[in-house]
Coordinates of C-alpha atoms and ligand atoms in Angstrom, one line a residue:
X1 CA 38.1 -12.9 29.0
X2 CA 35.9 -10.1 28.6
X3 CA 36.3 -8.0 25.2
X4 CA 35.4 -4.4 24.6
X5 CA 32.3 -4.0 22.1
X6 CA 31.6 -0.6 21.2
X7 CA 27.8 -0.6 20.9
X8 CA 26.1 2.0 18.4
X9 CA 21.9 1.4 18.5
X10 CA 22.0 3.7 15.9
X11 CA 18.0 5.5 15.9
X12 CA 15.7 4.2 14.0
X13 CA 14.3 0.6 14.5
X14 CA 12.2 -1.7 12.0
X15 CA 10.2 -3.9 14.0
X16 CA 7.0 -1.9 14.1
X17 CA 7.0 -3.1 10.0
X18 CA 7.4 -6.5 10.5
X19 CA 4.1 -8.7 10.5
X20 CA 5.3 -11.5 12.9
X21 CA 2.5 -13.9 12.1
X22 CA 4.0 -14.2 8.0
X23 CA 7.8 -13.6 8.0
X24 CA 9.0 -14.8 4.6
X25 CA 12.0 -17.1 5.2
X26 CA 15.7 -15.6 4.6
X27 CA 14.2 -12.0 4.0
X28 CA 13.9 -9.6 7.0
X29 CA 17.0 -8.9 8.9
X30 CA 16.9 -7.1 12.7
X31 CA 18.0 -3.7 13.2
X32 CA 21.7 -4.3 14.6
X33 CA 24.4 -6.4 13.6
X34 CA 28.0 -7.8 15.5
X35 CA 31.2 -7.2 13.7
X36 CA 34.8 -7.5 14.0
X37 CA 37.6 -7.0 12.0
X38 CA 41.3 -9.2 12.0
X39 CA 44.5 -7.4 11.4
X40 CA 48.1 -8.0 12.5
X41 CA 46.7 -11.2 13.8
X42 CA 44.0 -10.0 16.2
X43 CA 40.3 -9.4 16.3
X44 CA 39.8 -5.4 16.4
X45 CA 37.3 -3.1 16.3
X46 CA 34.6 -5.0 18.0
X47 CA 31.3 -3.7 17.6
X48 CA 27.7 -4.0 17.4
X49 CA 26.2 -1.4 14.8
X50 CA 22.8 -0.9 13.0
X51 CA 22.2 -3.4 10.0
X52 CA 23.5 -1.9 6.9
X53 CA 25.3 -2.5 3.8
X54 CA 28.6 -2.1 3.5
X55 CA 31.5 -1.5 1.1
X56 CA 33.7 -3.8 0.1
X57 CA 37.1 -3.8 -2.2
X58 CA 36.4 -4.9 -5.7
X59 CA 39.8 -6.8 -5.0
X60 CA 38.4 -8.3 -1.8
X61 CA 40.8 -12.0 -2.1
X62 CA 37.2 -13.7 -0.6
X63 CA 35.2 -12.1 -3.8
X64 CA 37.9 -14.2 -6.0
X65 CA 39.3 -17.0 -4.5
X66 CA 36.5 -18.1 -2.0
X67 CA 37.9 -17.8 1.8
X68 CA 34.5 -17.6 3.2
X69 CA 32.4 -19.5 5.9
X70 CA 29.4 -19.6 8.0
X71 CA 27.1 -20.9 10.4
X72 CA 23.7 -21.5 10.6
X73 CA 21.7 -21.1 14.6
X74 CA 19.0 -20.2 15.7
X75 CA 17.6 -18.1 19.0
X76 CA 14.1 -18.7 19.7
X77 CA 11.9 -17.6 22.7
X78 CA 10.5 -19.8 25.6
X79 CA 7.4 -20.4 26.6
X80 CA 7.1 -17.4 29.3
X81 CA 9.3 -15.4 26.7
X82 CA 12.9 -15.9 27.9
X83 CA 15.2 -16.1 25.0
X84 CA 17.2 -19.1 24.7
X85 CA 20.1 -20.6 22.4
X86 CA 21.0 -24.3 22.1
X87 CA 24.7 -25.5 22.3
X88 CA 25.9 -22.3 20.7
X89 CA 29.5 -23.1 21.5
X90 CA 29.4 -25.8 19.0
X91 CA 28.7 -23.5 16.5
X92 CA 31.8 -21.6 17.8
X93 CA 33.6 -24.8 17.6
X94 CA 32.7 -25.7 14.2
X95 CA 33.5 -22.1 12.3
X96 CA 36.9 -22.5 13.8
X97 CA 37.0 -26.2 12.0
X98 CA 35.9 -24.3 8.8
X99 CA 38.6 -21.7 9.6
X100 CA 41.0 -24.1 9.5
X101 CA 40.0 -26.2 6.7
X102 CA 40.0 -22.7 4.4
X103 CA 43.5 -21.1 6.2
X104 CA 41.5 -18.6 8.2
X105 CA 41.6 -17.1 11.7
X106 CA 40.1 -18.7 14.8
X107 CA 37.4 -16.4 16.1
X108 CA 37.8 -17.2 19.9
X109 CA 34.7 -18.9 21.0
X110 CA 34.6 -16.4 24.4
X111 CA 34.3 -13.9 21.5
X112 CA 31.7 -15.0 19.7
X113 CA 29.9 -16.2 22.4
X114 CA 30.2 -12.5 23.7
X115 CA 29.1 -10.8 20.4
X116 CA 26.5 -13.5 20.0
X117 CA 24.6 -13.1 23.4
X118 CA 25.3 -9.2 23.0
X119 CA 23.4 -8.8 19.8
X120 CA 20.8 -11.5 20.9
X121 CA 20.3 -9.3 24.4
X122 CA 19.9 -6.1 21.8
X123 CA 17.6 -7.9 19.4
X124 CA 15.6 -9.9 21.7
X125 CA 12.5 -8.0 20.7
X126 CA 13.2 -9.4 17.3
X127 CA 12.8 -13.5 18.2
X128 CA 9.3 -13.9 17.1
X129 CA 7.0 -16.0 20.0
X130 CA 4.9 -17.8 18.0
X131 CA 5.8 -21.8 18.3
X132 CA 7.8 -23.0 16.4
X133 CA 9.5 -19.4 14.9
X134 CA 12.8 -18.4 16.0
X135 CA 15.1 -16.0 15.2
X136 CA 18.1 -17.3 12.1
X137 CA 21.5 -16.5 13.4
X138 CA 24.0 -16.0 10.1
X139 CA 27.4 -16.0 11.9
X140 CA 30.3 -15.8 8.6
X141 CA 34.2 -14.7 8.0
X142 CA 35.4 -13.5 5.2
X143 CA 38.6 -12.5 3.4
X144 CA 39.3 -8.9 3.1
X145 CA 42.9 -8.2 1.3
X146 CA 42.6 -6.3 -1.8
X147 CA 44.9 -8.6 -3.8
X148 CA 45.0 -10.3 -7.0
X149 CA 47.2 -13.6 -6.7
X150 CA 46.4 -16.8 -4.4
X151 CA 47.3 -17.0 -1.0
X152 CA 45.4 -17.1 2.5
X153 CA 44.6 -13.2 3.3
X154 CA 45.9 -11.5 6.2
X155 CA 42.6 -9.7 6.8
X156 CA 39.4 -11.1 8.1
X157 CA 35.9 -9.5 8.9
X158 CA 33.3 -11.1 10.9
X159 CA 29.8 -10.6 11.0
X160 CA 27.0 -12.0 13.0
X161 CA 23.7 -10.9 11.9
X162 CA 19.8 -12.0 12.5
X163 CA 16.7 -12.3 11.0
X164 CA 13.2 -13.9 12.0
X165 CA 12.0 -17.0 10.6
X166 CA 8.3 -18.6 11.1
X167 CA 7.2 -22.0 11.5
X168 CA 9.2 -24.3 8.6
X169 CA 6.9 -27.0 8.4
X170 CA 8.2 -29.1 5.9
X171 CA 6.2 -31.8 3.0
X172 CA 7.3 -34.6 2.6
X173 CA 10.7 -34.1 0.7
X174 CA 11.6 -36.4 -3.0
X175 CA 15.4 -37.4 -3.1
X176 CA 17.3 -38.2 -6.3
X177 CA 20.1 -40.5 -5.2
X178 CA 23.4 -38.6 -7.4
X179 CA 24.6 -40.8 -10.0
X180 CA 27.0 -37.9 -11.6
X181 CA 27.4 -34.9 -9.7
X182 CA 29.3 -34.9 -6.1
X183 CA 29.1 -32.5 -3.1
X184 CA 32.3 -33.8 -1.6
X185 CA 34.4 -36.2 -1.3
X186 CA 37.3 -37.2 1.4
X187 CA 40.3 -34.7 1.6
X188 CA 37.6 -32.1 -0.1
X189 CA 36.1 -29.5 2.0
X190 CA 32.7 -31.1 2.7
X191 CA 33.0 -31.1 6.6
X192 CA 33.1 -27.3 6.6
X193 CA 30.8 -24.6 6.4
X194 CA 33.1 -23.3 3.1
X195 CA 30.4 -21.0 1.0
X196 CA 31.9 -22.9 -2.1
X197 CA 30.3 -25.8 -1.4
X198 CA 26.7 -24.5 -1.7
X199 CA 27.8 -22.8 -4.8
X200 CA 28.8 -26.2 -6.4
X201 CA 25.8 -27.9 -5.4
X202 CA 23.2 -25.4 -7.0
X203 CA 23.9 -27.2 -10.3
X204 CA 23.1 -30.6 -9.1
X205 CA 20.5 -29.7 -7.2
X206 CA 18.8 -27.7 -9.9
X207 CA 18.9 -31.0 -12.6
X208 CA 17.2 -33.0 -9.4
X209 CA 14.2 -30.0 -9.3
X210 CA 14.0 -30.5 -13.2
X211 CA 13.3 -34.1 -13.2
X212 CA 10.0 -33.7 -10.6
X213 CA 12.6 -34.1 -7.1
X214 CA 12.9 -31.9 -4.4
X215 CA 16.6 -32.2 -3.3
X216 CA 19.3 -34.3 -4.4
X217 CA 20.9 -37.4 -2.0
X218 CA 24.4 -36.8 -2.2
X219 CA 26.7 -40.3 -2.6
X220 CA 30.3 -40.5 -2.5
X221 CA 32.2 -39.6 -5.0
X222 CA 34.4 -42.4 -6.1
X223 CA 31.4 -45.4 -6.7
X224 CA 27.9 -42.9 -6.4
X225 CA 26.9 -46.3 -3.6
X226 CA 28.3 -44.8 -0.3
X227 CA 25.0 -42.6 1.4
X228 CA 26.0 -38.8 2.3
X229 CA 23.8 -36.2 3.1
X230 CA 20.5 -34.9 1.8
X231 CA 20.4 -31.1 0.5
X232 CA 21.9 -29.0 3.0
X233 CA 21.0 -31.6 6.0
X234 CA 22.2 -34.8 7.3
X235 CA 20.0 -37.8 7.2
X236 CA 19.1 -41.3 8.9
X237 CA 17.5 -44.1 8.4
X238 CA 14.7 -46.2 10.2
X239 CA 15.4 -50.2 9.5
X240 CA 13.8 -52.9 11.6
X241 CA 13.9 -50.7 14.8
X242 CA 17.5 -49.3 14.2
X243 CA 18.4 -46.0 13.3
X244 CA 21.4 -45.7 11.1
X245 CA 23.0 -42.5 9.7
X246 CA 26.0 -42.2 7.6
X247 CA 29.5 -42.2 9.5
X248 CA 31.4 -38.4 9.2
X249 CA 34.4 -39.3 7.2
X250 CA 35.3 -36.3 6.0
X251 CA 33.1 -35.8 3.5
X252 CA 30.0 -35.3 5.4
X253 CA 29.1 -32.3 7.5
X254 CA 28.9 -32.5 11.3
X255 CA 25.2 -31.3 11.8
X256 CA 24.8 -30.3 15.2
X257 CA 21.3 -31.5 14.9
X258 CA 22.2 -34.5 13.9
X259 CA 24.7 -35.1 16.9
X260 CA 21.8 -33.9 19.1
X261 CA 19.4 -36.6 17.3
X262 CA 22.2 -39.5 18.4
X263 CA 22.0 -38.6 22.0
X264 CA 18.9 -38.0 22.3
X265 CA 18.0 -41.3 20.8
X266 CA 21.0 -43.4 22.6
X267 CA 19.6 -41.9 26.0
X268 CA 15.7 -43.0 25.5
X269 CA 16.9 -46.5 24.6
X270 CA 17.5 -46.8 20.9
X271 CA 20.1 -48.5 18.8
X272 CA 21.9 -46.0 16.9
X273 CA 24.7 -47.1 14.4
X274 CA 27.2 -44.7 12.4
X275 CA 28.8 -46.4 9.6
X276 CA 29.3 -46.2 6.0
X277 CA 25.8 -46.4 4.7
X278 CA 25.5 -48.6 1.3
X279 CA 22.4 -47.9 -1.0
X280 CA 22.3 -52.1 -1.5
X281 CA 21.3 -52.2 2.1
X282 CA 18.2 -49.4 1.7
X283 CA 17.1 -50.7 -1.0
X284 CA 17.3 -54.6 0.4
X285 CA 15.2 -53.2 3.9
X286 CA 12.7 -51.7 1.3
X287 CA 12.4 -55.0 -0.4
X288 CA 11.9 -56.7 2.7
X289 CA 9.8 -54.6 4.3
X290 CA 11.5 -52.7 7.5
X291 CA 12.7 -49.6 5.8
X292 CA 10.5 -47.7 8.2
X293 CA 11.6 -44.0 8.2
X294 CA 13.9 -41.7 6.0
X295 CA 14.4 -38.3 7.5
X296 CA 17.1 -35.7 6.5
X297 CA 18.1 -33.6 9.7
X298 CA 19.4 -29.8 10.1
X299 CA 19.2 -26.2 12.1
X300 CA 16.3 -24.8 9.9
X301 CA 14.1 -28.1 9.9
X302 CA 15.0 -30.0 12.5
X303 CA 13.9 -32.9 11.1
X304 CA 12.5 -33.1 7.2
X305 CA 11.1 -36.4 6.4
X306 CA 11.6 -38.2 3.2
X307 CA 8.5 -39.6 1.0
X308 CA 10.9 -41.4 -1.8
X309 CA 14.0 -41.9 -3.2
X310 CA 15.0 -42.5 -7.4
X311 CA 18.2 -44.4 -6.9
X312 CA 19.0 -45.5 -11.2
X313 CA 15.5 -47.3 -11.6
X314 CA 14.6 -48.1 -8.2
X315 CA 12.1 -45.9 -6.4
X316 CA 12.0 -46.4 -3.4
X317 CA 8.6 -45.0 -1.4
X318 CA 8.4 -44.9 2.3
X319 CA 5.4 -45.6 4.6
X320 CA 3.2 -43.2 5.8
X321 CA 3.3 -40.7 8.1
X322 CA 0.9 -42.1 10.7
X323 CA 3.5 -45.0 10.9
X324 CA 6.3 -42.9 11.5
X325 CA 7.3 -42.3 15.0
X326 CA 11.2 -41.7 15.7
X327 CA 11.6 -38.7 13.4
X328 CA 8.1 -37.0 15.0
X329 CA 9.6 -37.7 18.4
X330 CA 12.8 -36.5 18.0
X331 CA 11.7 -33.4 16.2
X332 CA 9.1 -32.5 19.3
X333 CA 12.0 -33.3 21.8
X334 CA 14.0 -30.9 20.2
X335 CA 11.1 -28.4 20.1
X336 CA 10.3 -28.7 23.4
X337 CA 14.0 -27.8 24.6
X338 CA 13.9 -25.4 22.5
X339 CA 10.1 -23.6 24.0
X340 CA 12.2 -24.2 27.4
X341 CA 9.0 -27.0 27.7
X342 CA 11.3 -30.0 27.8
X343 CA 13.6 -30.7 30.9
X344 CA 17.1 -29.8 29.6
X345 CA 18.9 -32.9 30.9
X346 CA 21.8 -32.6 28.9
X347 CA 22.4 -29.2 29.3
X348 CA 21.8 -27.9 26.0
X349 CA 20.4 -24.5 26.3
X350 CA 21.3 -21.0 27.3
X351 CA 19.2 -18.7 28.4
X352 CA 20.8 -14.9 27.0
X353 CA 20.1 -12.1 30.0
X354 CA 18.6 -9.1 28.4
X355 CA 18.4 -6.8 31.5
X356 CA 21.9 -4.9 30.8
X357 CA 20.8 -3.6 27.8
X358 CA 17.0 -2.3 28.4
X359 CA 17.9 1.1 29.6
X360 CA 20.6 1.5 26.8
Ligands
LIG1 C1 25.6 -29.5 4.0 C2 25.0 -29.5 5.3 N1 24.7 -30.7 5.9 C3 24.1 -30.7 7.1 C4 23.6 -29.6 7.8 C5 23.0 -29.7 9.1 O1 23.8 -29.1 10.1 P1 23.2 -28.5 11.4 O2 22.4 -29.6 12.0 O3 24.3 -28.1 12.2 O4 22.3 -27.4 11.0 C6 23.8 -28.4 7.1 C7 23.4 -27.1 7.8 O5 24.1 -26.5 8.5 C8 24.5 -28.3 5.9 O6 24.7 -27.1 5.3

């Protein structure tokens, strides 16, 4: 179905200030923004509107009590300067598996796939063309009853807005494997995008920066020997030729790169195994010599490899770059579908029209 977005350009427009060649990450936003509202249990009021603050209730329930979720995407631009998402709808899919995890509203993916490609089609100017840039999408839902007292709200709003990002070219990243602290654990909300999550991992991660680490390797929460996830990314591990990444039980969040990593690899030939991962059997490979990459995975990286890992008084250091080869290739792959350089034989990416809107 198609819905009714009320578009306002409003008149003034920031690109002209933005130098495009040094974007500081998570700090410009483009000049329009998609929002709906949910009341009497339906989506209202759908519109796209210049990027602004807003008001909110000092009673708002998601200010208190933490109904709030997001997504993480990104548009970027091909080579000849189409622009171009990648499996959007499973971003759809997966803030409506947040939603229900956190007693929210579904946003119906034919709407955000509406809003989305709307504001992308008004804001194409905005997805930098440099390599390797792209344009953060920050879809999120948020409670809106001004009450005091817990229980699911009956009013939603829903915001998709953008901002460009340059080249994230990653170091190296140190993990300290969590011996006290846990980001989830099974029947917990780990496996959605809940804002509460990140706000219980800054802690934890913060001790891990203070001891000389750069993110914290999350474990499970009942023996600290079960492998989860790496900062806010997935992660997988090279042994003897085999790629292994912790099984989703739960716990763990579906990365959507890290499902695109799987069948990418599965389809060039690899053996790819999702299972409970147990520390004993990293730090057994290391011993013997075929622990042969550690890379975390994720929307803003792609792929982040790993230089070591403090597990209690084992530190494990991996090989060098030059020997590294299926986190480089994936990464490029993933690049290279996402430059519109790669053939897109699985059918990933969406090229957003921007024709209806340049006479607006
Ligand atoms: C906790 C967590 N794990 C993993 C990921 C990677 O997910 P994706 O590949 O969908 O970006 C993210 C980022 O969204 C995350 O926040």
């Amino acid at each position: 179905m198609a819905y009714d977005i009320t578009i306002n350009r409003g008149t003034s427009c920031r690109i002209n200030e933005i130098d495009f060649e040094n974007i500081p990450f998570g700090r410009v936003f483009s000049d329009h923004m998609f929002v709906a509202d949910y009341a009497d249990g339906e989506w209202k009021d759908l519109r796209i509107e210049p990027f602004a603050r807003f008001e909110i209730h000092p009673a708002a329930m998601t200010l208190h009590y933490g109904q709030a979720i997001f997504e993480g995407m990104k548009a970027s631009k091909s080579f000849d300067g189409r622009p171009l998402l990648m499996r959007p709808e499973q971003h759809s899919r997966r803030l409506n598996r947040s939603a229900d995890r956190m007693c929210m509203p579904h946003v119906p993916e034919d709407l955000f796939l509406q809003g989305l490609r709307t504001l992308i089609a008004i804001d194409a100017n905005w997805i930098p063309p440099q390599e390797g840039s792209a344009l953060y999408i920050r879809p999120y839902m948020f409670a809106m009853d001004e009450f005091i007292g817990v229980r699911p709200s009956s009013t939603y709003r829903f915001i998709i807005f953008t901002g460009p990002v340059g080249p994230y070219y990653p170091k190296p990243v140190s993990l300290l494997a969590e011996s006290k602290y846990v980001r989830a654990v099974n029947g917990g909300t780990g496996e959605a995008k809940a804002a509460g999550n990140y706000g219980g991992a800054l802690l934890p991660a913060k001790v891990a920066q203070e001891k000389g680490f750069d993110q914290v390797m999350w474990m499970d929460g009942h023996e600290f020997k079960y492998i989860q996830e790496v900062g806010t990314m997935n992660i997988f591990f090279v042994i003897d030729g085999k790629v292994i990444t912790p099984a989703t039980d739960g716990a763990i969040l579906k990365g959507i790169t890290r499902e695109s990593i799987i069948h990418i690899l599965k389809d060039k030939g690899f053996e790819v195994e999702e299972k409970p991962l147990h520390i004993d059997e990293v730090v057994a490979a290391y011993h013997a010599g075929t622990l042969q990459e550690v890379f975390g995975s994720g929307t803003a990286a792609v792929v982040a490899h790993v230089s070591k890992i403090q597990y209690q008084d084992t530190l494990i250091e991996l090989p060098p770059m030059e020997e590294r080869k299926i986190g480089q290739m994936v990464k490029a792959e993933i690049d290279g579908l996402r430059s519109g350089k790669t053939e897109d034989k699985f059918n990933w990416i969406e090229e957003v029209p921007t024709n209806v809107f340049e006479n607006a």
